[in-house]
Amino acid sequence: MLSLSIRDLEMRFPGLETPALAIGNFALPAGGRLAVTGASGSGKSTLVNAITGLERVKSGAIRWDETDIAGLPSGRRDAFRARHIGLVMQDFHLFPGLSAFENVVLPVRLARRLARPEAERAAMLLDTIGIRRPQQAIETLSRGEMQRVAVARALLSRPGVLVADEPTANLDRRTGDEVADLIIRLAAEEKATLIVVTHDPQVMERLDRRIRLSGGRIDEDSAGTPQT
Amino acid sequence: MIRFILADIRRFRAGALAVVVLIALSVALCTVVTLQERAVRLGSARAAEKFDLVVGAAGSETQLTLSAVFLQPAPLPLMPGAVLAKLAADPRVAFAAPVGFGDSASGFPVVGTTTTLIASLSPQLAEGRAFARLGEAVLGAEVPMPGGAEIKPMHGTAETGGHTHTELAYTVTGRMAPTGTAWDRAILVPIRAVWQLHGMEGDHDEHDEHDHGDHAFEADESEAHHEHGHVDPAAPIDERFDADMPGLPAVLVKPKTIADAYRLRQEYRGETTLAVFPGEVLTRLYATLGDMRSLLLAIAVGTQAIVVAAILLVTIMHVGARRRQIGALRALGIPKRSIVVIVWGELFLLFAAGAALGISGGYAAARLISALLTARTAVRLPVEFSAADLPLALGIGLAAALVSLVPALVALRSSPAEALRA
């Protein structure tokens, strides 16, 4: 489990006057469960990109426990993400031509040899999320199943934090609920800090804390006064 | 890793196939040009190596060589028969064999010569024995006639409107072992039979030989000049030659030493005769051929460059379309080196498959062309790779490896977040 602490973070894009994201001080304790909301363009994705190291941060500090990923070069950020952050994306980003099992173990396989305990854990996770035929080609699964496979993939390396970026936006109501359930349940079981970007009020309600972004700033924090 | 690459190729199989076929075709083109040129060069060099020195009447060196080595039917001027007698008596000469061209049978050249040449071409006959009488013949290995067959020689060839000599039919007594030269398609008969058949010898002295001195039994001979002699098929052959022999187009000479060869060539290059090293003449021909090869090869390499450029374009577009996929791989924390290996490996795999197909296809094509040529000329054209091909192959391989690296590096230039937004 990782704690998150953000200080003086500012993200700017070329050609834009105002920063896309500006967070003066924000902290999420280890094991916290955070919902991030906001209108589109409010900086949600930029926040996800910053805290997962997908985008380079030029000013400010983002600490996961003691590691400031803002100070890491891109290769080290990639490695940190692989090791500590489980990422579930809106568009699943599974790889056709491979089976469900192969998709789950792909990040490990492409980085190093797949060890037997990891293979066993992948099989266990697939079983947990309700995929009965792990060898089935991924493109033949339903969308709900695909996102569940993506959740299993995110959890394979026992990440300290699970970041889900609009995980249910491309799913219908019922499937979306199932996937949200699964994410919340597994994050707890796997003892991972959880950050979910979502529009879904039902999902928000089930998380301990909620922040709302607007114009790149936190304008509402269920835990207290937003510090900007 | 390889599973991922293969799955990806399977997904884009039509494009991948097109790339492989393009590369295979251009590599095959290069391979065929290289191999075929080498095959012709080696094959004809081997065909020529049996004959160190060819002496003929003054005229075209190339024609003399092509006629003597490849038995190409062409009218050659005749030189005085005394040359043969002189060469045969020369102590520097291991053997001197006359050759008389002009007749054919069933499309195979009938060549008048002596048993010495047969012994030189095929020290051990494949079957039967050499000719011992004027009416006997020995076949080259690839002449499809049975032993004991009767051969009616035709003056010139059927295509040039020749007529059949009805006065004589040769009886096949033997067959030479394969030599891999044009002589495999030749029918060898005693030179004196050829002379007599064309009315050039026969009843000594009664005949005016000088009349025939310049245009005797060649294909361009007009009917008006035609005066056939009588040949006794049962008469034993006589291979001693003296000064008043009829004219003949060429003598194949085996000098005893290399120094003798040069001296003999020097001596017989004169007003009336011409002496050539077939190997040297062919080398000069190849120089021309070699220029052709360079040109063809340049075209082939040019084609290759265009193909590579096209592939590069396709790949960069492909990578553009795959930016999201690559972004996703990076988002999952997959190390950059793995991504480079994947993109590079996928392209390089296509390059390698194309190259392998192209090389084997080119090799097969060259073999086929050689086989077709051999069927027509009997000159064996060896299709083989040589050490000289290695730098070229390595160069192409290295270029392919480097070119494949470009899209991989392009793919890593943007941040994963940018790539995911693409």
XYZ file of C-alpha atoms in Angstrom:
650
model
C 0.000 0.000 0.000
C 1.271 3.403 -0.996
C 0.457 6.848 0.231
C 0.262 9.749 -2.178
C 1.431 13.264 -1.517
C 1.345 16.046 -4.069
C 3.027 19.433 -3.572
C 3.054 22.494 -5.794
C 2.146 20.469 -8.844
C 1.643 22.468 -11.982
C 1.095 20.995 -15.446
C 1.032 23.270 -18.469
C 0.509 22.554 -22.116
C 2.071 24.617 -24.839
C -0.231 27.350 -26.138
C -2.466 27.436 -23.064
C -2.467 30.411 -20.706
C -3.731 28.671 -17.619
C -2.211 25.495 -16.242
C -4.095 22.290 -17.081
C -3.544 21.202 -13.527
C -2.468 23.076 -10.432
C -2.492 21.356 -7.049
C -0.743 23.024 -4.158
C -1.032 20.358 -1.543
C -2.840 17.075 -1.517
C -2.349 13.883 0.454
C -3.972 10.477 0.335
C -2.986 8.029 3.047
C -2.000 4.469 2.257
C -5.075 2.323 1.752
C -7.233 5.340 1.014
C -10.020 5.068 -1.522
C -10.391 8.177 -3.644
C -12.904 9.150 -6.306
C -11.901 11.908 -8.709
C -14.667 13.693 -10.582
C -15.061 16.751 -12.691
C -16.334 17.882 -16.063
C -14.398 16.880 -19.123
C -11.397 19.179 -19.553
C -11.216 19.753 -15.815
C -7.820 18.047 -15.572
C -8.807 14.538 -14.486
C -6.790 12.758 -17.147
C -3.883 15.108 -16.625
C -3.949 14.204 -12.952
C -3.939 10.493 -13.768
C -1.071 10.979 -16.229
C 0.902 12.937 -13.648
C 0.490 10.601 -10.688
C 1.153 7.483 -12.802
C 4.191 9.000 -14.493
C 2.707 8.743 -17.961
C 3.450 12.402 -18.477
C 6.557 14.261 -17.436
C 6.057 16.675 -14.554
C 8.153 19.811 -14.781
C 7.177 21.572 -11.621
C 6.157 20.196 -8.254
C 6.550 16.921 -6.427
C 4.483 13.726 -6.546
C 5.464 11.305 -3.833
C 4.373 7.718 -3.589
C 5.631 6.941 -0.099
C 9.192 8.209 -0.349
C 9.559 8.183 -4.157
C 9.100 11.449 -5.985
C 8.195 10.283 -9.462
C 8.274 13.839 -10.770
C 12.034 13.666 -10.413
C 12.470 10.377 -12.238
C 13.522 10.031 -15.873
C 10.958 8.371 -18.128
C 12.580 4.944 -18.055
C 12.569 4.901 -14.250
C 8.975 6.128 -14.212
C 8.014 3.248 -16.511
C 9.762 0.840 -14.185
C 8.104 2.365 -11.116
C 4.698 2.111 -12.764
C 5.315 -1.479 -13.712
C 6.288 -2.311 -10.163
C 3.889 -0.250 -8.033
C 0.943 1.057 -10.034
C -1.888 -1.018 -11.465
C -3.570 0.856 -14.276
C -7.079 0.240 -15.604
C -7.961 2.354 -18.610
C -11.239 3.383 -20.165
C -10.444 1.656 -23.462
C -9.178 -1.559 -21.852
C -6.064 -1.637 -24.113
C -5.974 -5.374 -24.344
C -4.060 -6.981 -27.194
C -6.015 -8.942 -29.779
C -4.523 -12.197 -30.984
C -3.579 -13.137 -27.449
C -5.659 -15.069 -24.946
C -7.077 -13.648 -21.725
C -4.292 -15.311 -19.766
C -1.605 -14.035 -22.108
C -2.979 -10.526 -21.818
C -2.810 -10.667 -18.044
C 0.810 -11.812 -17.989
C 1.932 -9.688 -20.971
C 3.488 -6.822 -18.953
C 5.583 -9.318 -17.007
C 6.484 -11.393 -20.013
C 7.638 -8.408 -22.011
C 9.815 -7.229 -19.147
C 11.318 -10.482 -17.912
C 10.722 -14.187 -17.633
C 7.358 -15.157 -16.269
C 7.922 -17.011 -13.006
C 5.678 -19.888 -12.047
C 4.130 -18.124 -9.003
C 3.174 -15.236 -11.278
C 1.536 -17.588 -13.753
C -0.367 -19.211 -10.905
C -1.409 -15.846 -9.570
C -2.627 -14.827 -13.039
C -4.746 -17.964 -13.226
C -6.086 -17.295 -9.722
C -6.969 -13.688 -10.585
C -8.741 -14.751 -13.783
C -10.712 -17.231 -11.742
C -11.551 -14.579 -9.174
C -12.883 -12.172 -11.781
C -14.980 -14.936 -13.302
C -13.167 -15.731 -16.561
C -13.795 -19.441 -16.953
C -11.731 -20.019 -20.082
C -8.424 -18.212 -19.675
C -7.166 -19.508 -23.040
C -10.013 -17.876 -24.941
C -8.906 -15.234 -27.455
C -9.428 -11.826 -25.927
C -11.336 -10.378 -28.887
C -14.087 -12.962 -28.434
C -14.896 -11.792 -24.887
C -17.685 -9.384 -23.997
C -16.753 -5.814 -23.111
C -17.427 -6.395 -19.440
C -15.209 -9.443 -19.475
C -12.501 -7.489 -21.253
C -12.447 -4.806 -18.572
C -12.326 -7.481 -15.883
C -9.320 -9.016 -17.611
C -7.744 -5.554 -17.605
C -8.347 -5.382 -13.838
C -6.659 -8.748 -13.377
C -3.728 -7.522 -15.457
C -3.428 -4.382 -13.326
C -3.306 -6.435 -10.141
C -0.883 -9.153 -11.246
C 2.243 -7.562 -9.824
C 0.615 -6.732 -6.455
C 0.722 -2.956 -6.993
C 0.623 -0.619 -4.026
C -1.980 1.476 -5.772
C -4.696 0.780 -8.304
C -5.553 3.683 -10.617
C -8.685 3.299 -12.706
C -9.397 5.970 -15.326
C -13.130 5.952 -16.125
C -13.219 2.158 -15.975
C -16.968 1.914 -16.501
C -17.523 4.697 -19.033
C -17.517 2.303 -21.993
C -19.754 -0.275 -20.340
C -23.483 -0.501 -19.904
C -25.040 0.178 -16.540
C -25.174 -3.342 -15.203
C -21.773 -4.449 -16.472
C -20.303 -1.187 -15.255
C -21.607 -1.849 -11.742
C -20.122 -5.320 -11.759
C -16.749 -4.017 -12.833
C -16.872 -1.226 -10.225
C -17.720 -3.797 -7.557
C -14.845 -5.918 -8.638
C -12.368 -3.047 -8.577
C -13.398 -1.929 -5.093
C -13.463 -5.451 -3.724
C -10.129 -6.507 -5.207
C -8.380 -3.295 -4.208
C -9.386 -4.057 -0.637
C -8.430 -7.723 -0.862
C -5.110 -6.910 -2.460
C -4.539 -4.109 0.026
C -3.993 -1.489 -2.656
C -4.639 2.207 -2.365
C -7.423 2.974 -4.850
C -7.910 5.994 -7.087
C -10.888 5.963 -9.466
C -11.651 8.697 -11.948
C -15.382 8.484 -12.580
C -18.603 10.262 -13.393
C -20.666 7.541 -11.883
C -22.383 8.703 -8.634
C -22.878 5.112 -7.533
C -19.186 4.463 -7.722
C -18.386 7.719 -5.951
C -20.653 6.895 -3.085
C -18.880 3.684 -2.385
C -15.474 5.309 -2.014
C -14.296 6.943 1.219
C -13.254 10.222 -0.250
C -14.155 12.295 -3.237
C -12.503 15.274 -4.884
C -13.869 17.345 -7.719
C -11.633 19.053 -10.219
C -12.533 22.217 -12.033
C -10.253 24.191 -14.301
C -7.304 22.121 -13.168
C -7.880 22.837 -9.476
C -9.453 20.860 -6.665
C -12.582 22.811 -5.902
C -14.212 20.286 -3.639
C -12.787 17.685 -1.289
C -15.070 15.528 0.829
C -12.271 15.254 3.389
C -12.263 18.961 4.142
C -11.351 22.340 2.761
C -9.605 22.094 -0.548
C -6.088 23.422 -0.356
C -5.100 25.086 -3.552
C 7.765 -11.615 -26.885
C 7.727 -13.675 -30.046
C 4.109 -14.635 -29.347
C 3.205 -10.986 -29.188
C 5.059 -10.244 -32.424
C 3.412 -13.144 -34.206
C -0.022 -12.180 -32.928
C 0.576 -8.695 -34.231
C 1.742 -9.909 -37.634
C -1.306 -12.153 -37.812
C -3.456 -9.119 -37.187
C -1.881 -7.267 -40.094
C -1.287 -10.305 -42.250
C -2.294 -8.780 -45.575
C 0.117 -5.892 -45.139
C 2.807 -8.191 -43.771
C 2.398 -10.496 -46.754
C 2.686 -7.585 -49.171
C 5.888 -6.434 -47.475
C 7.370 -9.934 -47.554
C 6.491 -10.408 -51.222
C 7.962 -7.032 -52.176
C 11.206 -7.793 -50.418
C 11.319 -11.330 -51.744
C 10.932 -10.148 -55.322
C 13.644 -7.550 -55.130
C 16.049 -9.867 -53.333
C 15.285 -12.602 -55.860
C 16.126 -10.211 -58.676
C 19.524 -9.454 -57.132
C 20.159 -13.132 -56.483
C 19.334 -14.241 -60.009
C 21.500 -11.584 -61.601
C 24.459 -12.466 -59.398
C 24.113 -16.231 -59.631
C 23.374 -16.391 -63.330
C 26.245 -14.202 -64.310
C 28.538 -16.361 -62.208
C 27.056 -19.554 -63.660
C 27.656 -18.421 -67.229
C 31.178 -17.319 -66.378
C 32.147 -20.491 -64.503
C 30.344 -22.793 -66.904
C 31.955 -21.453 -70.021
C 35.341 -21.190 -68.336
C 35.079 -24.868 -67.481
C 33.921 -25.653 -70.992
C 36.966 -23.863 -72.358
C 39.572 -25.262 -70.030
C 40.004 -28.487 -71.993
C 41.401 -26.497 -74.867
C 44.477 -24.514 -74.072
C 45.098 -23.153 -77.509
C 42.960 -22.963 -80.610
C 44.564 -22.302 -83.985
C 42.400 -21.253 -86.913
C 42.460 -19.172 -90.054
C 42.927 -15.451 -89.597
C 39.589 -13.894 -88.669
C 37.523 -13.251 -85.586
C 39.032 -14.478 -82.332
C 35.629 -14.525 -80.688
C 34.047 -16.525 -83.470
C 36.902 -19.002 -83.461
C 36.525 -19.466 -79.702
C 32.747 -19.748 -79.755
C 32.869 -22.290 -82.588
C 35.601 -24.413 -81.027
C 34.356 -24.273 -77.426
C 30.590 -24.093 -77.890
C 30.395 -25.648 -81.383
C 28.351 -22.689 -82.458
C 27.470 -23.238 -86.101
C 28.987 -20.386 -88.055
C 30.995 -20.265 -91.233
C 34.650 -20.127 -90.337
C 37.327 -19.393 -92.896
C 39.659 -22.294 -93.588
C 43.370 -22.405 -93.088
C 45.829 -24.570 -95.020
C 45.998 -28.171 -93.931
C 49.756 -27.898 -93.664
C 49.274 -26.060 -90.372
C 47.886 -29.200 -88.783
C 50.786 -31.303 -90.005
C 53.224 -28.736 -88.684
C 51.540 -28.545 -85.304
C 51.268 -32.307 -85.002
C 54.996 -32.620 -85.609
C 55.940 -29.809 -83.206
C 57.830 -31.164 -80.143
C 56.209 -28.552 -77.912
C 52.756 -29.918 -78.672
C 51.244 -32.709 -76.567
C 48.526 -33.207 -79.107
C 46.907 -31.322 -81.951
C 43.438 -32.323 -83.034
C 41.737 -31.003 -86.152
C 38.073 -30.061 -85.995
C 35.827 -29.786 -89.005
C 32.384 -28.315 -88.564
C 29.523 -27.841 -90.927
C 27.370 -30.947 -90.828
C 24.662 -31.869 -88.399
C 22.352 -34.763 -87.681
C 18.972 -34.409 -85.951
C 20.085 -30.971 -84.807
C 23.330 -32.168 -83.257
C 26.580 -30.895 -84.743
C 28.685 -33.480 -86.544
C 32.323 -32.681 -85.908
C 35.182 -34.216 -87.785
C 38.206 -34.865 -85.595
C 40.628 -37.539 -84.449
C 40.682 -40.173 -81.742
C 43.207 -38.037 -79.883
C 40.527 -35.460 -79.101
C 38.101 -38.157 -77.998
C 40.743 -39.504 -75.649
C 41.300 -36.018 -74.306
C 37.622 -35.183 -73.812
C 36.720 -38.564 -72.394
C 39.721 -40.647 -71.367
C 37.313 -43.459 -70.572
C 34.409 -43.890 -72.965
C 31.031 -44.360 -71.306
C 30.263 -47.142 -73.742
C 31.698 -48.754 -76.843
C 34.941 -47.736 -78.501
C 36.329 -44.844 -80.519
C 35.919 -44.825 -84.278
C 38.396 -46.928 -86.233
C 36.862 -46.718 -89.705
C 35.716 -43.790 -91.805
C 32.075 -44.758 -91.427
C 32.025 -44.799 -87.623
C 31.020 -42.186 -85.100
C 31.291 -41.508 -81.370
C 28.480 -39.665 -79.575
C 28.631 -36.990 -76.961
C 27.055 -38.033 -73.666
C 23.800 -36.215 -74.306
C 23.063 -37.209 -77.866
C 19.955 -39.390 -77.514
C 20.836 -42.127 -79.965
C 21.524 -45.770 -79.229
C 24.827 -47.482 -79.896
C 24.897 -48.970 -83.375
C 22.535 -46.336 -84.719
C 23.005 -45.043 -88.228
C 23.568 -41.346 -88.649
C 22.944 -39.596 -91.913
C 24.782 -36.299 -91.755
C 23.080 -33.231 -93.119
C 24.997 -30.446 -94.719
C 24.513 -27.351 -92.595
C 21.390 -27.589 -90.459
C 17.781 -28.262 -91.297
C 16.901 -24.652 -90.416
C 19.403 -23.223 -92.871
C 18.091 -25.363 -95.686
C 20.787 -27.987 -95.679
C 20.547 -31.233 -97.563
C 21.343 -34.723 -96.439
C 24.497 -36.446 -97.518
C 23.143 -39.637 -98.972
C 26.534 -41.082 -99.782
C 27.421 -42.014 -96.239
C 25.778 -43.105 -93.034
C 27.923 -43.263 -89.907
C 27.503 -46.142 -87.510
C 27.705 -45.294 -83.814
C 30.458 -47.264 -82.077
C 30.777 -45.505 -78.772
C 29.709 -42.753 -76.414
C 31.824 -40.357 -74.403
C 31.433 -39.764 -70.687
C 29.725 -36.460 -69.782
C 32.082 -33.498 -69.950
C 29.715 -30.654 -69.072
C 30.671 -28.914 -72.304
C 29.031 -28.351 -75.665
C 30.820 -31.471 -76.863
C 28.245 -33.507 -74.965
C 25.867 -32.674 -77.765
C 28.311 -33.384 -80.569
C 28.637 -36.374 -82.889
C 32.323 -37.003 -83.443
C 33.405 -38.566 -86.697
C 36.791 -39.053 -88.400
C 38.031 -35.824 -89.976
C 38.985 -37.603 -93.141
C 35.411 -38.792 -93.603
C 34.260 -35.182 -93.455
C 36.894 -34.161 -95.957
C 36.048 -36.944 -98.354
C 32.334 -36.446 -97.980
C 32.771 -32.883 -99.097
C 35.013 -33.871 -101.961
C 38.044 -32.288 -100.459
C 40.283 -35.296 -100.177
C 39.577 -38.799 -101.361
C 41.488 -39.772 -104.451
C 44.600 -37.828 -103.704
C 45.998 -35.531 -106.360
C 43.216 -36.191 -108.801
C 41.265 -33.582 -107.000
C 42.087 -29.939 -107.079
C 42.192 -29.103 -103.448
C 42.999 -25.473 -103.864
C 39.673 -24.975 -105.399
C 38.177 -25.659 -102.028
C 40.822 -23.980 -100.015
C 38.807 -20.972 -99.014
C 35.229 -22.045 -98.920
C 34.886 -25.700 -98.663
C 32.432 -27.518 -96.489
C 30.865 -24.659 -94.655
C 27.190 -23.950 -94.415
C 27.361 -20.984 -96.742
C 28.738 -23.077 -99.520
C 26.646 -22.789 -102.624
C 25.202 -25.802 -104.328
C 27.103 -25.044 -107.503
C 30.376 -25.710 -105.746
C 29.127 -28.864 -104.265
C 31.053 -31.810 -105.350
C 30.612 -34.839 -103.222
C 33.338 -37.362 -102.945
C 32.977 -41.034 -102.474
C 33.618 -42.351 -98.971
C 34.371 -45.949 -98.176
C 32.843 -46.479 -94.712
C 34.906 -49.585 -94.132
C 38.265 -47.956 -94.810
C 40.428 -47.698 -91.674
C 41.106 -44.223 -90.404
C 44.475 -42.658 -90.959
C 45.485 -40.042 -88.427
C 48.853 -39.164 -89.787
C 48.709 -35.769 -91.386
C 51.110 -34.394 -93.946
C 51.550 -31.059 -95.618
C 49.065 -31.510 -98.448
C 45.999 -31.957 -96.283
C 42.825 -30.101 -97.222
C 41.981 -26.860 -95.483
C 40.305 -26.909 -92.080
C 38.687 -24.355 -89.799
C 40.442 -25.029 -86.508
C 42.986 -27.128 -84.680
C 42.750 -27.699 -80.929
C 46.215 -27.755 -79.457
C 47.453 -29.006 -76.116
C 50.909 -27.515 -75.556
C 53.286 -29.298 -73.228
C 54.033 -26.346 -70.979
C 52.625 -22.900 -70.346
C 55.704 -21.348 -71.874
C 55.157 -23.491 -74.977
C 51.574 -22.277 -75.106
C 52.644 -18.661 -75.199
C 55.355 -19.345 -77.751
C 52.984 -21.269 -79.981
C 50.385 -18.546 -79.773
C 53.029 -16.030 -80.747
C 54.140 -18.112 -83.724
C 50.717 -18.830 -85.107
C 49.468 -15.310 -84.974
C 50.226 -14.276 -88.475
C 48.924 -13.400 -91.898
C 47.063 -16.608 -92.500
C 46.501 -18.088 -89.063
C 45.194 -17.005 -85.724
C 46.009 -18.551 -82.354
C 43.905 -17.824 -79.274
C 43.626 -18.915 -75.680
C 39.867 -19.534 -75.439
C 40.002 -18.720 -71.734
C 41.446 -15.312 -72.489
C 38.940 -14.535 -75.218
C 36.122 -15.566 -72.912
C 37.540 -13.416 -70.126
C 37.338 -10.467 -72.471
C 33.768 -11.383 -73.311
C 32.968 -11.579 -69.611
C 34.400 -8.156 -69.060
C 31.571 -6.978 -71.282
C 29.183 -9.355 -69.585
C 30.481 -8.135 -66.219
C 29.568 -4.566 -67.146
C 26.106 -5.837 -67.969
C 25.994 -7.503 -64.600
C 27.009 -4.318 -62.817
C 24.255 -2.495 -64.646
C 21.656 -5.136 -63.828
C 22.834 -5.300 -60.266
C 22.664 -1.529 -59.957
C 19.088 -1.686 -61.212
C 18.336 -4.487 -58.783
C 19.871 -2.592 -55.868
C 17.986 0.508 -56.954
C 14.789 -1.489 -56.907
C 15.732 -2.677 -53.464
C 16.258 0.865 -52.254
C 12.825 1.870 -53.545
C 11.295 -1.141 -51.876
C 13.039 -0.336 -48.608
C 11.830 3.261 -48.827
C 8.290 2.075 -49.488
C 8.507 -0.294 -46.564
C 9.842 2.435 -44.338
C 6.896 4.604 -45.293
C 4.459 1.779 -44.645
C 6.089 1.100 -41.312
C 6.046 4.682 -40.161
C 2.382 4.895 -41.068
C 1.859 1.578 -39.388
C 3.594 2.773 -36.258
C 1.523 5.953 -36.431
C -1.571 3.806 -36.406
C -0.074 1.786 -33.590
C 0.885 4.693 -31.392
C -1.988 3.913 -29.069
C -0.914 0.319 -28.807
C 2.636 1.362 -28.062
C 1.329 3.940 -25.591
C -0.655 1.206 -23.882
C 2.408 -1.015 -23.670
C 4.294 1.812 -22.026
C 1.400 2.606 -19.729
C 1.623 -0.971 -18.512
C 5.208 -0.246 -17.573
C 6.803 -2.370 -20.256
C 10.438 -1.302 -20.612
C 11.381 0.738 -23.652
C 13.929 -1.812 -24.747
C 11.203 -4.456 -24.991
C 9.076 -2.133 -27.084
C 12.013 -1.392 -29.363
C 12.675 -5.098 -29.707
C 9.021 -5.746 -30.527
C 8.681 -3.080 -33.206
C 12.154 -3.755 -34.572
C 11.757 -7.514 -34.371
C 8.454 -7.461 -36.155
C 9.850 -5.510 -39.076
C 13.097 -7.374 -39.144
C 11.193 -10.651 -39.150
C 9.353 -9.498 -42.269
C 12.620 -8.384 -43.839
C 14.276 -11.669 -42.996
C 11.366 -13.736 -44.281
C 11.368 -11.730 -47.493
C 15.109 -12.072 -47.885
C 15.049 -15.814 -47.235
C 12.225 -16.305 -49.718
C 13.952 -14.062 -52.224
C 17.274 -15.844 -51.962
C 15.772 -19.294 -52.265
C 13.437 -18.153 -55.024
C 16.293 -16.485 -56.863
C 18.409 -19.591 -56.453
C 15.621 -21.769 -57.811
C 15.086 -19.411 -60.736
C 18.797 -19.392 -61.526
C 18.836 -23.185 -61.377
C 15.904 -23.316 -63.750
C 17.486 -20.887 -66.206
C 20.750 -22.820 -66.066
C 18.936 -26.103 -66.650
C 17.154 -24.644 -69.672
C 20.408 -23.273 -71.064
C 22.194 -26.544 -70.415
C 19.475 -28.450 -72.248
C 20.111 -26.300 -75.279
C 23.887 -26.014 -75.241
C 25.030 -28.927 -73.069
C 27.344 -26.460 -71.324
C 26.884 -27.081 -67.629
C 26.246 -23.788 -65.823
C 26.979 -24.246 -62.135
C 24.663 -22.179 -59.914
C 26.509 -21.633 -56.669
C 26.965 -19.070 -53.960
C 30.460 -17.861 -53.258
C 32.234 -16.157 -50.393
C 32.049 -12.942 -52.407
C 28.272 -12.852 -51.824
C 28.710 -12.705 -48.085
C 29.601 -9.001 -47.757
C 26.654 -8.085 -49.990
C 24.286 -10.264 -47.978
C 25.634 -8.947 -44.690
C 25.376 -5.402 -45.990
C 21.743 -5.877 -46.933
C 21.068 -7.546 -43.592
C 22.692 -4.710 -41.685
C 20.781 -2.106 -43.688
C 17.550 -3.962 -42.981
C 18.378 -4.121 -39.272
C 19.102 -0.393 -39.126
C 16.084 0.584 -41.183
C 13.856 -1.509 -38.935
C 15.194 0.390 -35.959
C 13.872 3.737 -37.199
C 10.155 3.168 -36.548
C 10.951 1.722 -33.137
C 12.829 4.841 -32.144
C 10.142 7.071 -33.652
C 7.603 5.195 -31.560
C 9.392 6.064 -28.331
C 9.750 9.765 -28.927
C 6.440 10.778 -27.453
C 5.352 10.260 -23.868
C 2.992 7.359 -23.180
C 0.210 9.809 -22.379
C 0.585 11.497 -25.771
C 0.695 8.147 -27.481
C -2.486 7.057 -25.715
C -4.289 10.197 -26.829
C -3.377 9.529 -30.488
